Amino acid sequence: MSSGDEEDELTLVVRLVWQVVRKSPFPPPGDHNSWTEAAVIDQAVDLYLHKGAAIVADAKAAAGGDQGHLERRLLKTIRNYMIDVAKSTPVGLMRNRLATMLLRHPDFVRLDDAVNALDGWAPAGSPGAGGELWQGDEDALHEAAASTPVPSGVKFNKSGPPPPLTKQALLDVIAAVFAAAGDCYLPDQTLARVIARRFDEFLDADNRDVSDTTSPADPADIAEYGPADPTTEDQIDQIAAADAADWLWVEFSLEERTIYPFLNIPETTEARIASVVLILGCGEGEAEAILQAMFAKIREHAPTPEFARHLLDELTAIYNREHPDGPPGGTP
């Protein structure tokens, strides 16, 4: 491939990054405070370096010369990449932690942007639960969070739900923040930003985020775990499995959530890869990488085969709630 071709590809990626950030609330990269031309170019270069020229080459091959299809494929790749980048920031990580914790908590309700201005959270039965959006000074929320005591024993695992002490500390601060907001609903990013700042001292990379999980299960194929055995329920902390499943579901990318039911195709690795290629319209190498990443994430949270079975049951239940009509293309 000539240098001219590479320049053309990078120019295309820059233009499509512009298109994505104009329509989505992604934070700008690095030290940039807004989406300037320089910020967009930096983001495009970072994407290009991480994904390589293959993102364009694969899209061209899949598109068969259809420029419109090529751009739609690239837009999807760019958006998914930026979602993953946003999730890796301190605020992004906190946003995911809050989602996994609050989704199952009866005192909070989820508001989505299909009906409301922004995705967010509110106390159950509050004005916010009815759609009243908080529009005050964020400094007041930070002050409320800072004035709420946090025990010194708080710590955050590298992945998975927080320990009980940390969970309670988070809930205490969240309650104080919502009280300062008049129990209006708070957008995801606002709430995560306030909570992340309050717990910043506990999120220092040098002295936190050490995983408390036990050794992972034997790395046999996930499909071999099968459904949970009811006779072992007294040995399994099903609440922990449900919490871990909630965490994993948020951690999964949109593509990973889409192909989740195809993890359990038992025949061959090739059959699973073929299913992912068909559903996502990607190449075999990309499909294999996505599957391997999902297996690794699941195994990381599965200390025993018994726990893995419960974890997969919980993930399946989440998938079924979100896809009552079944997976795309029918059940594998």
mmCIF file of C-alpha atoms in Angstrom:
data_model
loop_
_atom_site.group_PDB
_atom_site.id
_atom_site.type_symbol
_atom_site.label_atom_id
_atom_site.label_comp_id
_atom_site.label_asym_id
_atom_site.label_seq_id
_atom_site.Cartn_x
_atom_site.Cartn_y
_atom_site.Cartn_z
ATOM 1 C CA MET A 1 0.000 0.000 0.000
ATOM 2 C CA SER A 2 1.418 3.384 -0.962
ATOM 3 C CA SER A 3 1.887 6.326 1.390
ATOM 4 C CA GLY A 4 -0.737 8.169 -0.643
ATOM 5 C CA ASP A 5 -3.283 5.436 0.044
ATOM 6 C CA GLU A 6 -2.504 5.650 3.780
ATOM 7 C CA GLU A 7 -2.993 9.411 3.748
ATOM 8 C CA ASP A 8 -6.341 8.979 2.000
ATOM 9 C CA GLU A 9 -7.435 6.417 4.564
ATOM 10 C CA LEU A 10 -6.403 8.607 7.498
ATOM 11 C CA THR A 11 -8.224 11.571 5.972
ATOM 12 C CA LEU A 12 -11.348 9.430 5.744
ATOM 13 C CA VAL A 13 -11.010 8.358 9.389
ATOM 14 C CA VAL A 14 -10.566 12.003 10.498
ATOM 15 C CA ARG A 15 -13.753 12.997 8.671
ATOM 16 C CA LEU A 16 -15.732 10.160 10.200
ATOM 17 C CA VAL A 17 -14.419 10.885 13.710
ATOM 18 C CA TRP A 18 -15.760 14.424 13.238
ATOM 19 C CA GLN A 19 -19.105 12.909 12.286
ATOM 20 C CA VAL A 20 -19.207 10.696 15.399
ATOM 21 C CA VAL A 21 -18.221 13.354 17.941
ATOM 22 C CA ARG A 22 -20.716 15.883 16.577
ATOM 23 C CA LYS A 23 -23.558 13.515 17.457
ATOM 24 C CA SER A 24 -22.243 11.890 20.660
ATOM 25 C CA PRO A 25 -21.128 13.130 24.122
ATOM 26 C CA PHE A 26 -17.665 11.559 24.030
ATOM 27 C CA PRO A 27 -14.965 13.457 25.976
ATOM 28 C CA PRO A 28 -12.057 14.802 23.875
ATOM 29 C CA PRO A 29 -8.734 12.939 24.121
ATOM 30 C CA GLY A 30 -5.725 13.738 26.283
ATOM 31 C CA ASP A 31 -5.340 17.341 27.412
ATOM 32 C CA HIS A 32 -7.919 18.719 24.996
ATOM 33 C CA ASN A 33 -10.821 20.554 26.632
ATOM 34 C CA SER A 34 -13.117 20.488 23.601
ATOM 35 C CA TRP A 35 -13.495 18.897 20.205
ATOM 36 C CA THR A 36 -11.237 21.196 18.218
ATOM 37 C CA GLU A 37 -9.731 20.198 14.890
ATOM 38 C CA ALA A 38 -6.519 19.201 16.698
ATOM 39 C CA ALA A 39 -8.472 17.010 19.146
ATOM 40 C CA VAL A 40 -10.254 15.219 16.324
ATOM 41 C CA ILE A 41 -6.980 14.608 14.487
ATOM 42 C CA ASP A 42 -5.378 13.261 17.680
ATOM 43 C CA GLN A 43 -8.338 10.926 18.202
ATOM 44 C CA ALA A 44 -8.199 9.752 14.588
ATOM 45 C CA VAL A 45 -4.462 9.105 14.777
ATOM 46 C CA ASP A 46 -4.896 7.181 18.039
ATOM 47 C CA LEU A 47 -7.656 5.082 16.469
ATOM 48 C CA TYR A 48 -5.545 4.488 13.377
ATOM 49 C CA LEU A 49 -2.534 3.410 15.449
ATOM 50 C CA HIS A 50 -4.586 1.045 17.617
ATOM 51 C CA LYS A 51 -6.690 -0.477 14.861
ATOM 52 C CA GLY A 52 -4.262 -0.091 11.972
ATOM 53 C CA ALA A 53 -4.948 0.270 8.287
ATOM 54 C CA ALA A 54 -6.880 -2.999 8.569
ATOM 55 C CA ILE A 55 -9.953 -1.083 9.758
ATOM 56 C CA VAL A 56 -10.211 0.463 6.319
ATOM 57 C CA ALA A 57 -8.990 -2.551 4.344
ATOM 58 C CA ASP A 58 -11.465 -4.899 6.052
ATOM 59 C CA ALA A 59 -14.296 -2.443 5.583
ATOM 60 C CA LYS A 60 -13.500 -2.069 1.887
ATOM 61 C CA ALA A 61 -13.479 -5.828 1.441
ATOM 62 C CA ALA A 62 -16.786 -6.207 3.273
ATOM 63 C CA ALA A 63 -18.347 -3.327 1.391
ATOM 64 C CA GLY A 64 -17.501 -4.754 -1.998
ATOM 65 C CA GLY A 65 -16.883 -1.280 -3.366
ATOM 66 C CA ASP A 66 -20.040 0.261 -1.878
ATOM 67 C CA GLN A 67 -18.774 3.560 -0.434
ATOM 68 C CA GLY A 68 -21.908 4.095 1.652
ATOM 69 C CA HIS A 69 -21.592 0.680 3.257
ATOM 70 C CA LEU A 70 -17.875 1.272 3.838
ATOM 71 C CA GLU A 71 -18.534 4.469 5.744
ATOM 72 C CA ARG A 72 -21.314 2.909 7.832
ATOM 73 C CA ARG A 73 -18.934 0.105 8.827
ATOM 74 C CA LEU A 74 -16.208 2.573 9.738
ATOM 75 C CA LEU A 75 -18.600 4.765 11.720
ATOM 76 C CA LYS A 76 -19.591 1.726 13.764
ATOM 77 C CA THR A 77 -15.933 0.808 14.370
ATOM 78 C CA ILE A 78 -15.066 4.374 15.392
ATOM 79 C CA ARG A 79 -18.015 4.685 17.748
ATOM 80 C CA ASN A 80 -17.291 1.327 19.431
ATOM 81 C CA TYR A 81 -13.636 2.272 19.858
ATOM 82 C CA MET A 82 -14.532 5.612 21.434
ATOM 83 C CA ILE A 83 -16.984 3.909 23.773
ATOM 84 C CA ASP A 84 -14.187 1.597 24.935
ATOM 85 C CA VAL A 85 -11.818 4.563 25.418
ATOM 86 C CA ALA A 86 -14.432 6.513 27.395
ATOM 87 C CA LYS A 87 -15.086 3.490 29.619
ATOM 88 C CA SER A 88 -11.390 3.258 30.505
ATOM 89 C CA THR A 89 -11.169 6.758 32.040
ATOM 90 C CA PRO A 90 -11.693 7.238 35.824
ATOM 91 C CA VAL A 91 -15.121 8.787 35.193
ATOM 92 C CA GLY A 92 -15.962 6.109 32.646
ATOM 93 C CA LEU A 93 -15.018 3.353 35.071
ATOM 94 C CA MET A 94 -17.084 4.978 37.813
ATOM 95 C CA ARG A 95 -20.024 5.306 35.445
ATOM 96 C CA ASN A 96 -19.892 1.554 34.867
ATOM 97 C CA ARG A 97 -19.532 0.829 38.585
ATOM 98 C CA LEU A 98 -22.598 2.924 39.347
ATOM 99 C CA ALA A 99 -24.607 1.257 36.597
ATOM 100 C CA THR A 100 -23.895 -2.247 37.866
ATOM 101 C CA MET A 101 -24.685 -1.246 41.432
ATOM 102 C CA LEU A 102 -27.798 0.854 40.888
ATOM 103 C CA LEU A 103 -29.510 -1.340 38.285
ATOM 104 C CA ARG A 104 -30.500 -3.845 40.982
ATOM 105 C CA HIS A 105 -31.031 -1.346 43.798
ATOM 106 C CA PRO A 106 -34.711 -0.742 44.665
ATOM 107 C CA ASP A 107 -34.086 2.844 45.823
ATOM 108 C CA PHE A 108 -33.031 4.083 42.377
ATOM 109 C CA VAL A 109 -34.611 4.165 38.948
ATOM 110 C CA ARG A 110 -33.062 4.360 35.505
ATOM 111 C CA LEU A 111 -34.079 7.076 33.051
ATOM 112 C CA ASP A 112 -33.130 6.690 29.406
ATOM 113 C CA ASP A 113 -32.789 9.238 26.652
ATOM 114 C CA ALA A 114 -35.602 7.690 24.613
ATOM 115 C CA VAL A 115 -38.020 9.655 26.822
ATOM 116 C CA ASN A 116 -35.789 12.084 28.727
ATOM 117 C CA ALA A 117 -33.131 14.600 27.766
ATOM 118 C CA LEU A 118 -30.231 12.340 28.814
ATOM 119 C CA ASP A 119 -29.596 8.896 30.269
ATOM 120 C CA GLY A 120 -29.446 9.141 34.035
ATOM 121 C CA TRP A 121 -30.508 8.062 37.533
ATOM 122 C CA ALA A 122 -32.959 9.265 40.155
ATOM 123 C CA PRO A 123 -34.203 8.172 43.598
ATOM 124 C CA ALA A 124 -37.329 6.039 43.352
ATOM 125 C CA GLY A 125 -40.533 8.016 43.851
ATOM 126 C CA SER A 126 -38.737 11.351 43.487
ATOM 127 C CA PRO A 127 -39.374 14.297 41.152
ATOM 128 C CA GLY A 128 -36.389 13.032 39.193
ATOM 129 C CA ALA A 129 -38.035 9.655 38.714
ATOM 130 C CA GLY A 130 -40.815 11.552 36.978
ATOM 131 C CA GLY A 131 -38.335 13.091 34.555
ATOM 132 C CA GLU A 132 -37.384 16.343 36.327
ATOM 133 C CA LEU A 133 -33.780 17.005 35.277
ATOM 134 C CA TRP A 134 -31.378 18.730 37.658
ATOM 135 C CA GLN A 135 -29.988 21.934 36.131
ATOM 136 C CA GLY A 136 -28.079 23.539 39.004
ATOM 137 C CA ASP A 137 -24.450 24.333 39.779
ATOM 138 C CA GLU A 138 -22.324 21.189 39.832
ATOM 139 C CA ASP A 139 -20.130 22.682 42.562
ATOM 140 C CA ALA A 140 -23.029 22.180 44.981
ATOM 141 C CA LEU A 141 -23.013 18.473 44.212
ATOM 142 C CA HIS A 142 -19.262 18.254 44.734
ATOM 143 C CA GLU A 143 -19.633 20.026 48.083
ATOM 144 C CA ALA A 144 -22.316 17.575 49.200
ATOM 145 C CA ALA A 145 -20.142 14.637 48.186
ATOM 146 C CA ALA A 146 -17.054 16.052 49.914
ATOM 147 C CA SER A 147 -18.956 16.598 53.172
ATOM 148 C CA THR A 148 -20.081 12.960 53.350
ATOM 149 C CA PRO A 149 -17.711 10.821 55.470
ATOM 150 C CA VAL A 150 -16.020 7.901 53.712
ATOM 151 C CA PRO A 151 -14.292 5.169 55.784
ATOM 152 C CA SER A 152 -10.593 4.607 55.223
ATOM 153 C CA GLY A 153 -11.096 0.942 54.371
ATOM 154 C CA VAL A 154 -12.728 1.693 51.028
ATOM 155 C CA LYS A 155 -11.111 -0.021 48.059
ATOM 156 C CA PHE A 156 -12.052 -0.808 44.484
ATOM 157 C CA ASN A 157 -11.345 -4.071 42.718
ATOM 158 C CA LYS A 158 -9.701 -4.010 39.329
ATOM 159 C CA SER A 159 -12.910 -5.460 37.918
ATOM 160 C CA GLY A 160 -16.194 -6.700 39.248
ATOM 161 C CA PRO A 161 -18.592 -5.282 41.832
ATOM 162 C CA PRO A 162 -17.189 -3.351 44.827
ATOM 163 C CA PRO A 163 -16.758 -4.944 48.280
ATOM 164 C CA PRO A 164 -19.644 -4.352 50.756
ATOM 165 C CA LEU A 165 -17.894 -1.527 52.651
ATOM 166 C CA THR A 166 -17.155 0.305 49.408
ATOM 167 C CA LYS A 167 -20.664 -0.262 48.113
ATOM 168 C CA GLN A 168 -22.188 1.268 51.241
ATOM 169 C CA ALA A 169 -19.815 4.252 51.081
ATOM 170 C CA LEU A 170 -20.825 4.827 47.461
ATOM 171 C CA LEU A 171 -24.515 4.668 48.375
ATOM 172 C CA ASP A 172 -24.018 7.166 51.234
ATOM 173 C CA VAL A 173 -22.324 9.675 48.947
ATOM 174 C CA ILE A 174 -24.871 9.119 46.167
ATOM 175 C CA ALA A 175 -27.738 9.801 48.615
ATOM 176 C CA ALA A 176 -26.094 13.058 49.711
ATOM 177 C CA VAL A 177 -25.559 14.126 46.109
ATOM 178 C CA PHE A 178 -29.182 13.483 45.153
ATOM 179 C CA ALA A 179 -30.340 15.393 48.259
ATOM 180 C CA ALA A 180 -28.237 18.363 47.093
ATOM 181 C CA ALA A 181 -29.848 18.020 43.668
ATOM 182 C CA GLY A 182 -33.336 18.215 45.141
ATOM 183 C CA ASP A 183 -33.910 14.584 44.168
ATOM 184 C CA CYS A 184 -33.994 15.558 40.510
ATOM 185 C CA TYR A 185 -32.519 13.107 38.089
ATOM 186 C CA LEU A 186 -28.833 13.354 37.298
ATOM 187 C CA PRO A 187 -27.266 12.462 33.943
ATOM 188 C CA ASP A 188 -24.859 9.517 33.964
ATOM 189 C CA GLN A 189 -21.796 11.616 33.276
ATOM 190 C CA THR A 190 -22.607 14.228 35.925
ATOM 191 C CA LEU A 191 -23.199 11.677 38.678
ATOM 192 C CA ALA A 192 -20.106 9.663 37.719
ATOM 193 C CA ARG A 193 -17.933 12.787 37.621
ATOM 194 C CA VAL A 194 -19.024 13.871 41.109
ATOM 195 C CA ILE A 195 -18.614 10.409 42.633
ATOM 196 C CA ALA A 196 -15.252 9.821 40.931
ATOM 197 C CA ARG A 197 -13.881 13.074 42.359
ATOM 198 C CA ARG A 198 -15.083 12.193 45.876
ATOM 199 C CA PHE A 199 -13.384 8.796 45.746
ATOM 200 C CA ASP A 200 -10.324 9.981 43.854
ATOM 201 C CA GLU A 201 -7.964 9.257 46.770
ATOM 202 C CA PHE A 202 -9.109 5.627 46.708
ATOM 203 C CA LEU A 203 -8.698 5.357 42.936
ATOM 204 C CA ASP A 204 -4.973 6.055 42.802
ATOM 205 C CA ALA A 205 -3.439 3.524 40.428
ATOM 206 C CA ASP A 206 -0.530 2.820 42.791
ATOM 207 C CA ASN A 207 -2.570 1.700 45.765
ATOM 208 C CA ARG A 208 -5.947 0.477 44.596
ATOM 209 C CA ASP A 209 -7.720 -1.538 41.958
ATOM 210 C CA VAL A 210 -6.085 -4.739 43.154
ATOM 211 C CA SER A 211 -8.291 -7.665 42.306
ATOM 212 C CA ASP A 212 -9.734 -9.573 45.244
ATOM 213 C CA THR A 213 -10.989 -12.423 43.086
ATOM 214 C CA THR A 214 -9.685 -15.936 43.572
ATOM 215 C CA SER A 215 -7.853 -17.904 40.915
ATOM 216 C CA PRO A 216 -9.904 -18.221 37.718
ATOM 217 C CA ALA A 217 -11.548 -21.449 36.707
ATOM 218 C CA ASP A 218 -9.845 -23.872 34.404
ATOM 219 C CA PRO A 219 -9.720 -22.205 30.983
ATOM 220 C CA ALA A 220 -11.832 -24.844 29.296
ATOM 221 C CA ASP A 221 -14.287 -23.636 26.710
ATOM 222 C CA ILE A 222 -17.108 -21.661 28.332
ATOM 223 C CA ALA A 223 -19.616 -23.741 26.392
ATOM 224 C CA GLU A 224 -18.580 -26.785 28.407
ATOM 225 C CA TYR A 225 -19.866 -25.275 31.648
ATOM 226 C CA GLY A 226 -23.488 -25.803 30.688
ATOM 227 C CA PRO A 227 -26.427 -24.718 32.882
ATOM 228 C CA ALA A 228 -26.108 -24.423 36.650
ATOM 229 C CA ASP A 229 -26.693 -27.530 38.727
ATOM 230 C CA PRO A 230 -29.414 -26.820 41.340
ATOM 231 C CA THR A 231 -27.788 -29.266 43.770
ATOM 232 C CA THR A 232 -24.824 -26.934 44.250
ATOM 233 C CA GLU A 233 -26.864 -23.789 45.005
ATOM 234 C CA ASP A 234 -26.096 -23.977 48.714
ATOM 235 C CA GLN A 235 -22.386 -23.704 47.846
ATOM 236 C CA ILE A 236 -22.717 -20.723 45.511
ATOM 237 C CA ASP A 237 -23.238 -17.088 46.360
ATOM 238 C CA GLN A 238 -25.881 -16.382 43.739
ATOM 239 C CA ILE A 239 -26.082 -12.727 44.715
ATOM 240 C CA ALA A 240 -22.394 -12.391 43.940
ATOM 241 C CA ALA A 241 -22.925 -14.127 40.603
ATOM 242 C CA ALA A 242 -25.753 -11.724 39.773
ATOM 243 C CA ASP A 243 -23.609 -8.728 40.696
ATOM 244 C CA ALA A 244 -20.725 -10.036 38.597
ATOM 245 C CA ALA A 245 -23.073 -10.597 35.650
ATOM 246 C CA ASP A 246 -24.374 -7.035 35.908
ATOM 247 C CA TRP A 247 -20.808 -5.763 35.930
ATOM 248 C CA LEU A 248 -19.794 -7.890 32.962
ATOM 249 C CA TRP A 249 -22.842 -6.859 30.931
ATOM 250 C CA VAL A 250 -21.912 -3.203 31.303
ATOM 251 C CA GLU A 251 -18.278 -3.999 30.508
ATOM 252 C CA PHE A 252 -19.230 -5.845 27.320
ATOM 253 C CA SER A 253 -19.161 -3.729 24.197
ATOM 254 C CA LEU A 254 -22.312 -3.473 22.064
ATOM 255 C CA GLU A 255 -20.853 -6.083 19.703
ATOM 256 C CA GLU A 256 -20.092 -8.433 22.590
ATOM 257 C CA ARG A 257 -23.624 -8.112 23.977
ATOM 258 C CA THR A 258 -25.026 -8.791 20.512
ATOM 259 C CA ILE A 259 -23.137 -12.049 20.035
ATOM 260 C CA TYR A 260 -23.443 -13.307 23.612
ATOM 261 C CA PRO A 261 -25.878 -16.170 22.805
ATOM 262 C CA PHE A 262 -23.466 -17.490 20.180
ATOM 263 C CA LEU A 263 -20.793 -18.220 22.809
ATOM 264 C CA ASN A 264 -22.635 -21.412 23.637
ATOM 265 C CA ILE A 265 -22.395 -23.051 20.205
ATOM 266 C CA PRO A 266 -20.786 -26.324 21.291
ATOM 267 C CA GLU A 267 -19.744 -27.884 17.984
ATOM 268 C CA THR A 268 -16.473 -26.164 17.102
ATOM 269 C CA THR A 269 -14.588 -22.912 17.491
ATOM 270 C CA GLU A 270 -15.023 -22.464 13.743
ATOM 271 C CA ALA A 271 -18.822 -22.604 14.121
ATOM 272 C CA ARG A 272 -18.771 -19.841 16.719
ATOM 273 C CA ILE A 273 -16.492 -17.697 14.565
ATOM 274 C CA ALA A 274 -18.735 -18.228 11.533
ATOM 275 C CA SER A 275 -21.788 -17.133 13.550
ATOM 276 C CA VAL A 276 -20.059 -13.945 14.719
ATOM 277 C CA VAL A 277 -18.898 -13.158 11.176
ATOM 278 C CA LEU A 278 -22.484 -13.549 9.992
ATOM 279 C CA ILE A 279 -24.027 -11.416 12.757
ATOM 280 C CA LEU A 280 -21.446 -8.606 12.894
ATOM 281 C CA GLY A 281 -20.359 -8.624 9.256
ATOM 282 C CA CYS A 282 -16.704 -8.633 10.298
ATOM 283 C CA GLY A 283 -13.684 -10.681 9.249
ATOM 284 C CA GLU A 284 -12.769 -14.021 10.814
ATOM 285 C CA GLY A 285 -9.742 -12.575 12.614
ATOM 286 C CA GLU A 286 -11.845 -9.844 14.241
ATOM 287 C CA ALA A 287 -14.555 -12.362 15.159
ATOM 288 C CA GLU A 288 -12.007 -14.649 16.825
ATOM 289 C CA ALA A 289 -10.509 -11.728 18.769
ATOM 290 C CA ILE A 290 -13.945 -10.642 20.020
ATOM 291 C CA LEU A 291 -14.771 -14.169 21.177
ATOM 292 C CA GLN A 292 -11.445 -14.593 22.945
ATOM 293 C CA ALA A 293 -11.883 -11.257 24.726
ATOM 294 C CA MET A 294 -15.341 -12.292 25.953
ATOM 295 C CA PHE A 295 -14.103 -15.666 27.191
ATOM 296 C CA ALA A 296 -11.279 -13.936 29.062
ATOM 297 C CA LYS A 297 -13.659 -11.479 30.742
ATOM 298 C CA ILE A 298 -16.008 -14.237 31.846
ATOM 299 C CA ARG A 299 -13.223 -16.489 33.153
ATOM 300 C CA GLU A 300 -11.769 -13.593 35.134
ATOM 301 C CA HIS A 301 -14.964 -13.504 37.193
ATOM 302 C CA ALA A 302 -15.387 -17.279 37.507
ATOM 303 C CA PRO A 303 -13.401 -18.596 40.516
ATOM 304 C CA THR A 304 -14.935 -22.074 40.111
ATOM 305 C CA PRO A 305 -16.820 -23.982 37.399
ATOM 306 C CA GLU A 306 -19.931 -23.909 39.618
ATOM 307 C CA PHE A 307 -19.764 -20.139 39.916
ATOM 308 C CA ALA A 308 -19.192 -19.913 36.150
ATOM 309 C CA ARG A 309 -22.432 -21.801 35.527
ATOM 310 C CA HIS A 310 -24.382 -19.390 37.711
ATOM 311 C CA LEU A 311 -22.638 -16.435 36.098
ATOM 312 C CA LEU A 312 -23.611 -17.636 32.618
ATOM 313 C CA ASP A 313 -27.201 -18.189 33.774
ATOM 314 C CA GLU A 314 -27.339 -14.605 35.043
ATOM 315 C CA LEU A 315 -25.825 -13.241 31.808
ATOM 316 C CA THR A 316 -28.361 -15.227 29.800
ATOM 317 C CA ALA A 317 -31.190 -13.820 31.918
ATOM 318 C CA ILE A 318 -29.946 -10.282 31.262
ATOM 319 C CA TYR A 319 -29.709 -10.976 27.534
ATOM 320 C CA ASN A 320 -33.225 -12.440 27.454
ATOM 321 C CA ARG A 321 -34.648 -9.409 29.262
ATOM 322 C CA GLU A 322 -33.076 -7.097 26.697
ATOM 323 C CA HIS A 323 -33.930 -9.334 23.705
ATOM 324 C CA PRO A 324 -37.354 -10.872 24.359
ATOM 325 C CA ASP A 325 -37.644 -11.794 20.675
ATOM 326 C CA GLY A 326 -34.415 -13.784 20.715
ATOM 327 C CA PRO A 327 -31.013 -13.209 19.125
ATOM 328 C CA PRO A 328 -30.600 -11.683 15.663
ATOM 329 C CA GLY A 329 -30.896 -14.287 12.955
ATOM 330 C CA GLY A 330 -32.627 -16.758 15.260
ATOM 331 C CA THR A 331 -31.385 -19.060 18.009
ATOM 332 C CA PRO A 332 -28.065 -20.680 17.121
#
